[in-house]
Amino acid sequence: MACAVKSLLGSLSRVATPLYGAAVAAAAAARTSQAWTPLVTSVRHRYHWQKMKKGPLLRNYGQNDMLHNKGLMPHIEHHKRLPIPLYRPKNNWAEKRALFGQNDYIDILGPGNLHPTKTAYSVPAWLRGFKGNEYQMLLRKKKLFGQQMALYRPSKRREMDKRIVWLYKYLNFKTKDYMWRKA
């Protein structure tokens, strides 16, 4: 309808005739001759009882959930029992357990010629007896293994360098230095 009116008005505007005013009036009359219809919005359920009449809301319709996630595990008939590992008591006299902590008090009880850091066998040799923070430990590691890491483990070396730079900035700018006294 609107397209017809536009085309009619467009053709009349090109031709200057006294009928132009009559055509506009006819178009306006045609527009108002239609019945007024309100704007309609679609509503699924107008009343609550209509919604309840359809039954409960179906969720995940068509999905077959293979996992049991509600409550206790069910007893499934005609199935194998879940395997439980057999009880095997630990051997308390195995070498690892029997000798655990044997060198803890060697400096007190022994003759004094063996330092406890010498007996820390599970710690890498370059870290035995080391006291310091992570930054100092990484600097020590870089000094000892830097060239080897650059050849054989370049990504680990790069990550270590990044961590050293980050710790350097953090320790210098974000922490207080307790070595200096207030003047």
Short mmCIF file of C-alpha atoms in Angstrom, two decimals:
data_model
loop_
_atom_site.label_atom_id
_atom_site.label_comp_id
_atom_site.label_asym_id
_atom_site.label_seq_id
_atom_site.Cartn_x
_atom_site.Cartn_y
_atom_site.Cartn_z
CA MET A 1 0.00 0.00 0.00
CA ALA A 2 2.75 2.41 0.97
CA CYS A 3 4.68 1.55 -2.20
CA ALA A 4 1.64 2.29 -4.35
CA VAL A 5 1.15 5.67 -2.67
CA LYS A 6 4.82 6.57 -3.10
CA SER A 7 4.81 5.62 -6.77
CA LEU A 8 1.58 7.57 -7.33
CA LEU A 9 2.96 10.63 -5.55
CA GLY A 10 6.26 10.34 -7.39
CA SER A 11 4.59 10.29 -10.81
CA LEU A 12 2.30 13.17 -9.91
CA SER A 13 5.14 15.32 -8.68
CA ARG A 14 6.84 15.06 -12.05
CA VAL A 15 3.76 16.27 -13.90
CA ALA A 16 2.49 19.62 -12.64
CA THR A 17 -1.27 19.40 -12.99
CA PRO A 18 -4.16 20.75 -10.97
CA LEU A 19 -5.07 17.13 -10.09
CA TYR A 20 -2.09 16.85 -7.76
CA GLY A 21 -4.02 17.98 -4.67
CA ALA A 22 -6.86 15.57 -5.42
CA ALA A 23 -4.44 12.64 -5.73
CA VAL A 24 -2.91 13.38 -2.33
CA ALA A 25 -6.36 13.56 -0.77
CA ALA A 26 -7.31 10.23 -2.37
CA ALA A 27 -4.15 8.58 -1.04
CA ALA A 28 -4.83 9.89 2.47
CA ALA A 29 -8.41 8.60 2.28
CA ALA A 30 -7.16 5.17 1.17
CA ARG A 31 -4.79 5.01 4.13
CA THR A 32 -7.50 5.81 6.68
CA SER A 33 -10.06 3.46 5.14
CA GLN A 34 -8.30 0.40 6.55
CA ALA A 35 -9.40 -0.81 9.98
CA TRP A 36 -7.07 0.01 12.85
CA THR A 37 -5.21 -3.02 14.22
CA PRO A 38 -3.29 -2.91 17.50
CA LEU A 39 0.33 -3.98 17.77
CA VAL A 40 0.30 -7.70 18.58
CA THR A 41 2.97 -9.34 20.72
CA SER A 42 3.11 -13.10 20.83
CA VAL A 43 2.62 -14.56 24.29
CA ARG A 44 3.22 -18.26 24.83
CA HIS A 45 1.06 -18.56 27.96
CA ARG A 46 -1.29 -15.78 28.91
CA TYR A 47 -2.19 -17.31 32.26
CA HIS A 48 -0.20 -19.41 34.70
CA TRP A 49 -2.76 -22.24 34.68
CA GLN A 50 -2.19 -22.67 30.93
CA LYS A 51 1.49 -23.20 31.59
CA MET A 52 0.80 -25.69 34.39
CA LYS A 53 -1.64 -27.63 32.19
CA LYS A 54 1.18 -28.50 29.76
CA GLY A 55 3.13 -30.27 32.54
CA PRO A 56 6.63 -29.75 33.90
CA LEU A 57 9.26 -28.06 31.77
CA LEU A 58 11.34 -30.58 29.84
CA ARG A 59 15.04 -29.85 30.12
CA ASN A 60 17.75 -31.43 27.95
CA TYR A 61 15.10 -33.22 25.92
CA GLY A 62 16.56 -36.08 23.89
CA GLN A 63 19.88 -36.07 25.72
CA ASN A 64 20.95 -39.42 27.15
CA ASP A 65 23.17 -38.66 30.12
CA MET A 66 25.48 -41.60 30.75
CA LEU A 67 26.84 -40.25 34.05
CA HIS A 68 25.14 -40.80 37.37
CA ASN A 69 25.33 -37.51 39.21
CA LYS A 70 22.39 -37.60 41.62
CA GLY A 71 22.83 -39.07 45.09
CA LEU A 72 24.67 -42.24 46.03
CA MET A 73 26.04 -44.67 43.48
CA PRO A 74 23.39 -47.26 42.61
CA HIS A 75 23.78 -51.00 42.93
CA ILE A 76 23.81 -52.20 39.35
CA GLU A 77 22.57 -55.76 39.04
CA HIS A 78 24.30 -58.29 36.76
CA HIS A 79 27.46 -56.24 36.63
CA LYS A 80 30.94 -56.90 37.89
CA ARG A 81 31.87 -55.46 41.24
CA LEU A 82 34.11 -52.45 41.14
CA PRO A 83 37.72 -53.53 41.52
CA ILE A 84 39.20 -52.68 44.90
CA PRO A 85 42.96 -52.96 45.20
CA LEU A 86 44.13 -55.76 47.42
CA TYR A 87 45.51 -54.73 50.80
CA ARG A 88 49.25 -55.04 50.81
CA PRO A 89 50.88 -53.84 54.03
CA LYS A 90 53.94 -51.64 53.61
CA ASN A 91 57.31 -53.10 54.44
CA ASN A 92 58.46 -50.89 57.30
CA TRP A 93 61.91 -52.44 57.20
CA ALA A 94 62.58 -51.58 53.58
CA GLU A 95 65.85 -49.67 53.21
CA LYS A 96 64.12 -46.40 52.37
CA ARG A 97 61.87 -46.47 55.46
CA ALA A 98 64.35 -48.05 57.86
CA LEU A 99 67.07 -45.49 57.20
CA PHE A 100 64.78 -42.45 56.98
CA GLY A 101 66.14 -39.63 59.14
CA GLN A 102 69.29 -41.49 60.15
CA ASN A 103 71.50 -38.44 59.61
CA ASP A 104 69.25 -35.84 61.24
CA TYR A 105 71.34 -35.54 64.41
CA ILE A 106 74.69 -36.65 63.04
CA ASP A 107 76.29 -33.31 63.89
CA ILE A 108 75.21 -33.62 67.54
CA LEU A 109 75.70 -37.33 68.13
CA GLY A 110 78.59 -38.01 65.76
CA PRO A 111 82.28 -37.15 66.03
CA GLY A 112 81.65 -33.75 64.39
CA ASN A 113 83.55 -34.28 61.16
CA LEU A 114 80.38 -34.65 58.98
CA HIS A 115 78.14 -31.67 58.27
CA PRO A 116 74.37 -32.26 57.81
CA THR A 117 74.42 -30.62 54.38
CA LYS A 118 76.83 -33.28 53.16
CA THR A 119 74.25 -35.97 53.90
CA ALA A 120 71.33 -34.30 52.09
CA TYR A 121 71.48 -36.82 49.26
CA SER A 122 68.06 -35.98 47.78
CA VAL A 123 69.03 -32.32 47.21
CA PRO A 124 71.04 -31.39 44.08
CA ALA A 125 74.72 -30.87 44.85
CA TRP A 126 74.66 -27.20 43.84
CA LEU A 127 71.83 -26.49 46.31
CA ARG A 128 73.13 -28.35 49.37
CA GLY A 129 73.57 -25.94 52.26
CA PHE A 130 72.30 -22.98 50.20
CA LYS A 131 70.50 -20.25 52.12
CA GLY A 132 68.76 -17.59 50.11
CA ASN A 133 65.63 -16.55 48.29
CA GLU A 134 64.39 -17.62 44.86
CA TYR A 135 66.20 -14.78 43.09
CA GLN A 136 69.57 -15.75 44.59
CA MET A 137 68.93 -19.42 43.80
CA LEU A 138 68.17 -18.63 40.14
CA LEU A 139 71.30 -16.47 39.86
CA ARG A 140 73.36 -19.34 41.25
CA LYS A 141 71.73 -21.78 38.81
CA LYS A 142 72.35 -19.44 35.88
CA LYS A 143 76.00 -19.04 36.87
CA LEU A 144 76.54 -22.80 37.04
CA PHE A 145 74.33 -24.08 34.19
CA GLY A 146 73.69 -21.01 32.02
CA GLN A 147 75.78 -22.03 28.99
CA GLN A 148 74.56 -25.64 29.04
CA MET A 149 70.93 -24.51 29.28
CA ALA A 150 71.42 -22.10 26.37
CA LEU A 151 72.55 -25.00 24.17
CA TYR A 152 70.33 -27.87 25.29
CA ARG A 153 67.28 -26.26 26.92
CA PRO A 154 66.83 -22.78 25.42
CA SER A 155 63.16 -22.39 26.37
CA LYS A 156 63.91 -23.26 30.01
CA ARG A 157 66.77 -20.76 29.95
CA ARG A 158 64.47 -18.07 28.53
CA GLU A 159 61.85 -18.76 31.21
CA MET A 160 64.53 -18.63 33.90
CA ASP A 161 65.82 -15.29 32.55
CA LYS A 162 62.29 -13.87 32.54
CA ARG A 163 61.79 -15.00 36.12
CA ILE A 164 65.10 -13.43 37.16
CA VAL A 165 64.11 -10.10 35.58
CA TRP A 166 60.68 -10.20 37.24
CA LEU A 167 62.13 -11.03 40.66
CA TYR A 168 64.77 -8.31 40.24
CA LYS A 169 62.07 -5.70 39.62
CA TYR A 170 59.88 -7.02 42.41
CA LEU A 171 62.63 -7.18 45.02
CA ASN A 172 64.03 -3.76 44.12
CA PHE A 173 60.83 -1.78 43.74
CA LYS A 174 58.09 -3.59 45.67
CA THR A 175 59.82 -4.75 48.86
CA LYS A 176 61.50 -2.91 51.69
CA ASP A 177 65.22 -3.24 52.22
CA TYR A 178 65.87 -4.13 55.84
CA MET A 179 69.64 -3.88 55.52
CA TRP A 180 69.69 -0.09 55.71
CA ARG A 181 69.03 1.75 58.93
CA LYS A 182 67.06 4.93 58.96
CA ALA A 183 69.46 7.87 59.00
#
